[in-house]
mmCIF file of C-alpha atoms in Angstrom:
data_model
loop_
_atom_site.group_PDB
_atom_site.id
_atom_site.type_symbol
_atom_site.label_atom_id
_atom_site.label_comp_id
_atom_site.label_asym_id
_atom_site.label_seq_id
_atom_site.Cartn_x
_atom_site.Cartn_y
_atom_site.Cartn_z
ATOM 1 C CA MET J 1 0.000 0.000 0.000
ATOM 2 C CA PHE J 2 2.685 2.473 1.042
ATOM 3 C CA ASN J 3 4.653 1.963 -2.181
ATOM 4 C CA ARG J 4 1.577 2.534 -4.377
ATOM 5 C CA LEU J 5 1.027 5.780 -2.518
ATOM 6 C CA ALA J 6 4.661 6.788 -3.104
ATOM 7 C CA PHE J 7 4.399 5.937 -6.810
ATOM 8 C CA LEU J 8 1.178 7.869 -7.368
ATOM 9 C CA GLY J 9 2.340 10.907 -5.399
ATOM 10 C CA ALA J 10 5.610 11.131 -7.318
ATOM 11 C CA PHE J 11 3.757 10.586 -10.607
ATOM 12 C CA ALA J 12 1.329 13.424 -9.922
ATOM 13 C CA VAL J 13 4.003 15.929 -8.900
ATOM 14 C CA GLU J 14 6.554 15.039 -11.576
ATOM 15 C CA GLY J 15 3.846 15.002 -14.237
ATOM 16 C CA MET J 16 3.229 18.644 -13.382
ATOM 17 C CA LEU J 17 6.908 19.493 -13.623
ATOM 18 C CA VAL J 18 7.720 18.614 -17.195
ATOM 19 C CA VAL J 19 5.824 21.023 -19.351
ATOM 20 C CA LEU J 20 2.586 21.139 -17.477
ATOM 21 C CA ILE J 21 3.706 24.076 -15.358
ATOM 22 C CA GLY J 22 4.091 26.044 -18.569
ATOM 23 C CA ALA J 23 0.782 24.807 -19.946
ATOM 24 C CA LEU J 24 -1.063 25.601 -16.727
ATOM 25 C CA LEU J 25 0.516 29.048 -16.588
ATOM 26 C CA LEU J 26 -0.395 29.676 -20.240
ATOM 27 C CA ASP J 27 -4.009 28.883 -19.421
ATOM 28 C CA GLU J 28 -4.016 31.169 -16.392
ATOM 29 C CA LYS J 29 -1.892 33.967 -17.878
ATOM 30 C CA PRO J 30 -2.631 33.946 -21.647
ATOM 31 C CA ASN J 31 -1.170 37.429 -22.110
ATOM 32 C CA TRP J 32 2.274 36.397 -20.838
ATOM 33 C CA SER J 33 5.059 35.967 -23.388
ATOM 34 C CA PRO J 34 6.903 32.644 -23.776
ATOM 35 C CA ILE J 35 9.857 34.194 -21.933
ATOM 36 C CA GLU J 36 7.658 35.160 -18.967
ATOM 37 C CA ILE J 37 6.116 31.666 -18.866
ATOM 38 C CA THR J 38 9.586 30.062 -19.014
ATOM 39 C CA ALA J 39 10.854 32.392 -16.280
ATOM 40 C CA ALA J 40 7.860 31.614 -14.061
ATOM 41 C CA ALA J 41 8.270 27.843 -14.612
ATOM 42 C CA SER J 42 11.980 28.146 -13.806
ATOM 43 C CA GLY J 43 11.112 30.137 -10.711
ATOM 44 C CA PHE J 44 8.813 27.366 -9.513
ATOM 45 C CA LEU J 45 11.501 24.749 -10.104
ATOM 46 C CA SER J 46 14.013 26.899 -8.189
ATOM 47 C CA PHE J 47 11.477 27.322 -5.385
ATOM 48 C CA ARG J 48 11.112 23.541 -5.283
ATOM 49 C CA ARG J 49 14.856 23.027 -4.776
ATOM 50 C CA ILE J 50 15.305 25.821 -2.239
ATOM 51 C CA CYS J 51 12.255 24.640 -0.336
ATOM 52 C CA SER J 52 13.789 21.162 -0.230
ATOM 53 C CA LEU J 53 16.747 22.524 1.737
ATOM 54 C CA LEU J 54 14.723 24.646 4.107
ATOM 55 C CA ILE J 55 11.766 22.384 4.854
ATOM 56 C CA SER J 56 13.544 19.197 6.010
ATOM 57 C CA PRO J 57 14.310 20.366 9.572
ATOM 58 C CA PHE J 58 10.740 21.599 10.002
ATOM 59 C CA ALA J 59 9.341 18.308 8.669
ATOM 60 C CA GLY J 60 11.477 16.269 11.077
ATOM 61 C CA TRP J 61 10.553 18.436 14.045
ATOM 62 C CA SER J 62 6.846 18.206 13.164
ATOM 63 C CA ALA J 63 7.036 14.428 12.790
ATOM 64 C CA ASP J 64 8.737 14.114 16.187
ATOM 65 C CA ARG J 65 6.199 16.364 17.850
ATOM 66 C CA TYR J 66 2.936 15.224 16.202
ATOM 67 C CA GLY J 67 3.778 11.742 14.946
ATOM 68 C CA LEU J 68 5.236 10.613 11.646
ATOM 69 C CA PRO J 69 1.998 9.108 10.226
ATOM 70 C CA ASN J 70 0.084 12.300 11.026
ATOM 71 C CA ILE J 71 2.522 14.660 9.339
ATOM 72 C CA TYR J 72 3.137 12.286 6.423
ATOM 73 C CA SER J 73 -0.605 11.906 5.778
ATOM 74 C CA ALA J 74 -1.202 15.631 6.210
ATOM 75 C CA SER J 75 1.564 16.391 3.690
ATOM 76 C CA ILE J 76 -0.105 14.112 1.132
ATOM 77 C CA LEU J 77 -3.491 15.711 1.701
ATOM 78 C CA LEU J 78 -1.972 19.177 1.302
ATOM 79 C CA ILE J 79 -0.268 18.032 -1.927
ATOM 80 C CA CYS J 80 -3.719 16.917 -3.071
ATOM 81 C CA LEU J 81 -5.159 20.316 -2.175
ATOM 82 C CA GLY J 82 -2.430 21.975 -4.243
ATOM 83 C CA LEU J 83 -3.058 19.645 -7.184
ATOM 84 C CA LEU J 84 -6.785 20.386 -7.064
ATOM 85 C CA LEU J 85 -6.117 24.122 -6.917
ATOM 86 C CA ALA J 86 -3.633 23.999 -9.814
ATOM 87 C CA ALA J 87 -5.895 21.805 -11.928
ATOM 88 C CA ASN J 88 -8.876 24.082 -11.407
ATOM 89 C CA GLY J 89 -7.421 27.489 -12.158
ATOM 90 C CA TRP J 90 -5.489 28.509 -9.030
ATOM 91 C CA VAL J 91 -2.167 27.577 -10.598
ATOM 92 C CA VAL J 92 0.283 29.755 -8.666
ATOM 93 C CA ALA J 93 -1.160 28.975 -5.236
ATOM 94 C CA GLY J 94 -1.544 25.300 -6.143
ATOM 95 C CA LEU J 95 2.051 24.928 -7.302
ATOM 96 C CA ILE J 96 3.429 26.627 -4.183
ATOM 97 C CA ILE J 97 1.407 24.282 -1.968
ATOM 98 C CA VAL J 98 2.377 21.206 -4.015
ATOM 99 C CA PHE J 99 6.093 21.959 -4.003
ATOM 100 C CA THR J 100 6.187 22.936 -0.330
ATOM 101 C CA PHE J 101 4.420 19.859 0.953
ATOM 102 C CA TYR J 102 6.022 17.491 -1.550
ATOM 103 C CA ASN J 103 9.309 18.423 0.116
ATOM 104 C CA VAL J 104 7.834 17.709 3.559
ATOM 105 C CA ASN J 105 6.664 14.381 2.174
ATOM 106 C CA SER J 106 10.052 13.584 0.625
ATOM 107 C CA SER J 107 11.837 14.397 3.865
ATOM 108 C CA LEU J 108 9.707 11.893 5.759
ATOM 109 C CA ALA J 109 9.386 9.156 3.114
ATOM 110 C CA ALA J 110 12.258 6.967 4.319
ATOM 111 C CA GLY J 111 11.053 7.097 7.910
ATOM 112 C CA ALA J 112 7.455 6.414 6.959
ATOM 113 C CA ALA J 113 8.482 3.505 4.728
ATOM 114 C CA SER J 114 10.475 1.830 7.481
ATOM 115 C CA VAL J 115 7.922 2.003 10.316
ATOM 116 C CA ARG J 116 7.370 -1.480 11.798
ATOM 117 C CA MET J 117 9.452 -3.136 9.066
ATOM 118 C CA ALA J 118 11.811 -5.975 9.934
ATOM 119 C CA ASP J 119 14.284 -5.021 7.201
ATOM 120 C CA VAL J 120 14.541 -1.237 7.231
ATOM 121 C CA THR J 121 17.045 -1.104 4.383
ATOM 122 C CA GLN J 122 14.779 -3.153 2.119
ATOM 123 C CA ALA J 123 11.737 -1.026 3.004
ATOM 124 C CA VAL J 124 13.536 2.230 2.251
ATOM 125 C CA SER J 125 14.956 0.772 -0.973
ATOM 126 C CA ASN J 126 11.518 -0.396 -2.141
ATOM 127 C CA ASN J 127 10.039 2.996 -1.378
ATOM 128 C CA ALA J 128 12.795 4.800 -3.271
ATOM 129 C CA THR J 129 12.231 2.490 -6.248
ATOM 130 C CA PHE J 130 8.509 3.236 -6.333
ATOM 131 C CA ARG J 131 9.064 6.990 -5.909
ATOM 132 C CA ASP J 132 11.645 6.965 -8.710
ATOM 133 C CA ALA J 133 9.322 4.950 -10.950
ATOM 134 C CA GLY J 134 6.469 7.373 -10.260
ATOM 135 C CA SER J 135 8.724 10.347 -10.998
ATOM 136 C CA ALA J 136 9.964 8.834 -14.247
ATOM 137 C CA PHE J 137 6.498 7.810 -15.386
ATOM 138 C CA GLY J 138 5.062 11.217 -14.473
ATOM 139 C CA ALA J 139 7.809 13.021 -16.385
ATOM 140 C CA LEU J 140 7.405 10.786 -19.450
ATOM 141 C CA ILE J 141 3.642 11.060 -19.600
ATOM 142 C CA GLY J 142 3.664 14.791 -18.788
ATOM 143 C CA GLY J 143 4.430 15.755 -22.371
ATOM 144 C CA PHE J 144 1.645 13.584 -23.736
ATOM 145 C CA LEU J 145 -0.884 15.124 -21.381
ATOM 146 C CA LEU J 146 -0.382 18.496 -23.042
ATOM 147 C CA THR J 147 -2.416 17.339 -26.040
ATOM 148 C CA ASN J 148 -5.334 16.410 -23.808
ATOM 149 C CA ASP J 149 -8.145 18.919 -23.500
ATOM 150 C CA HIS J 150 -9.125 17.548 -20.102
ATOM 151 C CA LEU J 151 -6.015 18.151 -17.983
ATOM 152 C CA SER J 152 -8.037 19.303 -14.994
ATOM 153 C CA LEU J 153 -10.104 16.098 -15.131
ATOM 154 C CA ILE J 154 -6.988 13.932 -15.255
ATOM 155 C CA PHE J 155 -5.349 15.712 -12.307
ATOM 156 C CA THR J 156 -8.592 15.710 -10.358
ATOM 157 C CA ALA J 157 -9.008 11.942 -10.873
ATOM 158 C CA ILE J 158 -5.394 11.241 -9.882
ATOM 159 C CA THR J 159 -5.784 13.477 -6.843
ATOM 160 C CA LEU J 160 -8.973 11.735 -5.716
ATOM 161 C CA LEU J 161 -7.222 8.367 -6.039
ATOM 162 C CA LEU J 162 -4.311 9.734 -4.013
ATOM 163 C CA ILE J 163 -6.709 10.976 -1.304
ATOM 164 C CA PHE J 164 -8.340 7.539 -1.140
ATOM 165 C CA LEU J 165 -4.980 5.742 -0.867
ATOM 166 C CA THR J 166 -3.894 8.211 1.831
ATOM 167 C CA TRP J 167 -7.041 7.443 3.789
ATOM 168 C CA VAL J 168 -6.311 3.696 3.512
ATOM 169 C CA TYR J 169 -2.657 4.227 4.547
ATOM 170 C CA HIS J 170 -3.624 6.409 7.490
ATOM 171 C CA ARG J 171 -6.233 3.898 8.659
ATOM 172 C CA GLU J 172 -3.669 1.099 8.475
ATOM 173 C CA SER J 173 -1.088 3.169 10.390
ATOM 174 C CA LYS J 174 -3.574 3.575 13.268
ATOM 175 C CA ALA J 175 -2.657 7.221 13.695
ATOM 176 C CA PHE J 176 -4.925 10.157 14.296
ATOM 177 C CA LEU J 177 -4.718 13.533 12.635
ATOM 178 C CA ILE J 178 -4.421 16.354 15.117
#
């Protein structure tokens, strides 16, 4: 279950990264030039990397204080909120939320994958494999999605599936959201 969640989450975020950021921005800001769209997309990718450095300590502290399953599940649900916002016209706010909480999620993935596992190394390795596969698949399919007239439907469906799998994961982890 956990690995399917990792795959789908990475797929959804990486699928947005390829060219979809540009396509979503073009839809929201049709009067922007290609240079402005490229600059904005680059800015989001830079934000993603900088956020990765800055968010890890906060994610670890939160997981220690409120419980790893709680923060991990909350990060997935906030990623879903960002995906829904981005897919339905609130692109800038959605992308900021997605990239911020994807970094929280990434920071906690190894710990969440290894909870109650006999072989921690194997659990972390399996999780990394599924996250990498989701990222690769999302990046590959991202370009093909540009030709689809129903991008918001696709992202909404993927997001709803991700919310369902998060609910199943959280129920299995026997944790409570605070």
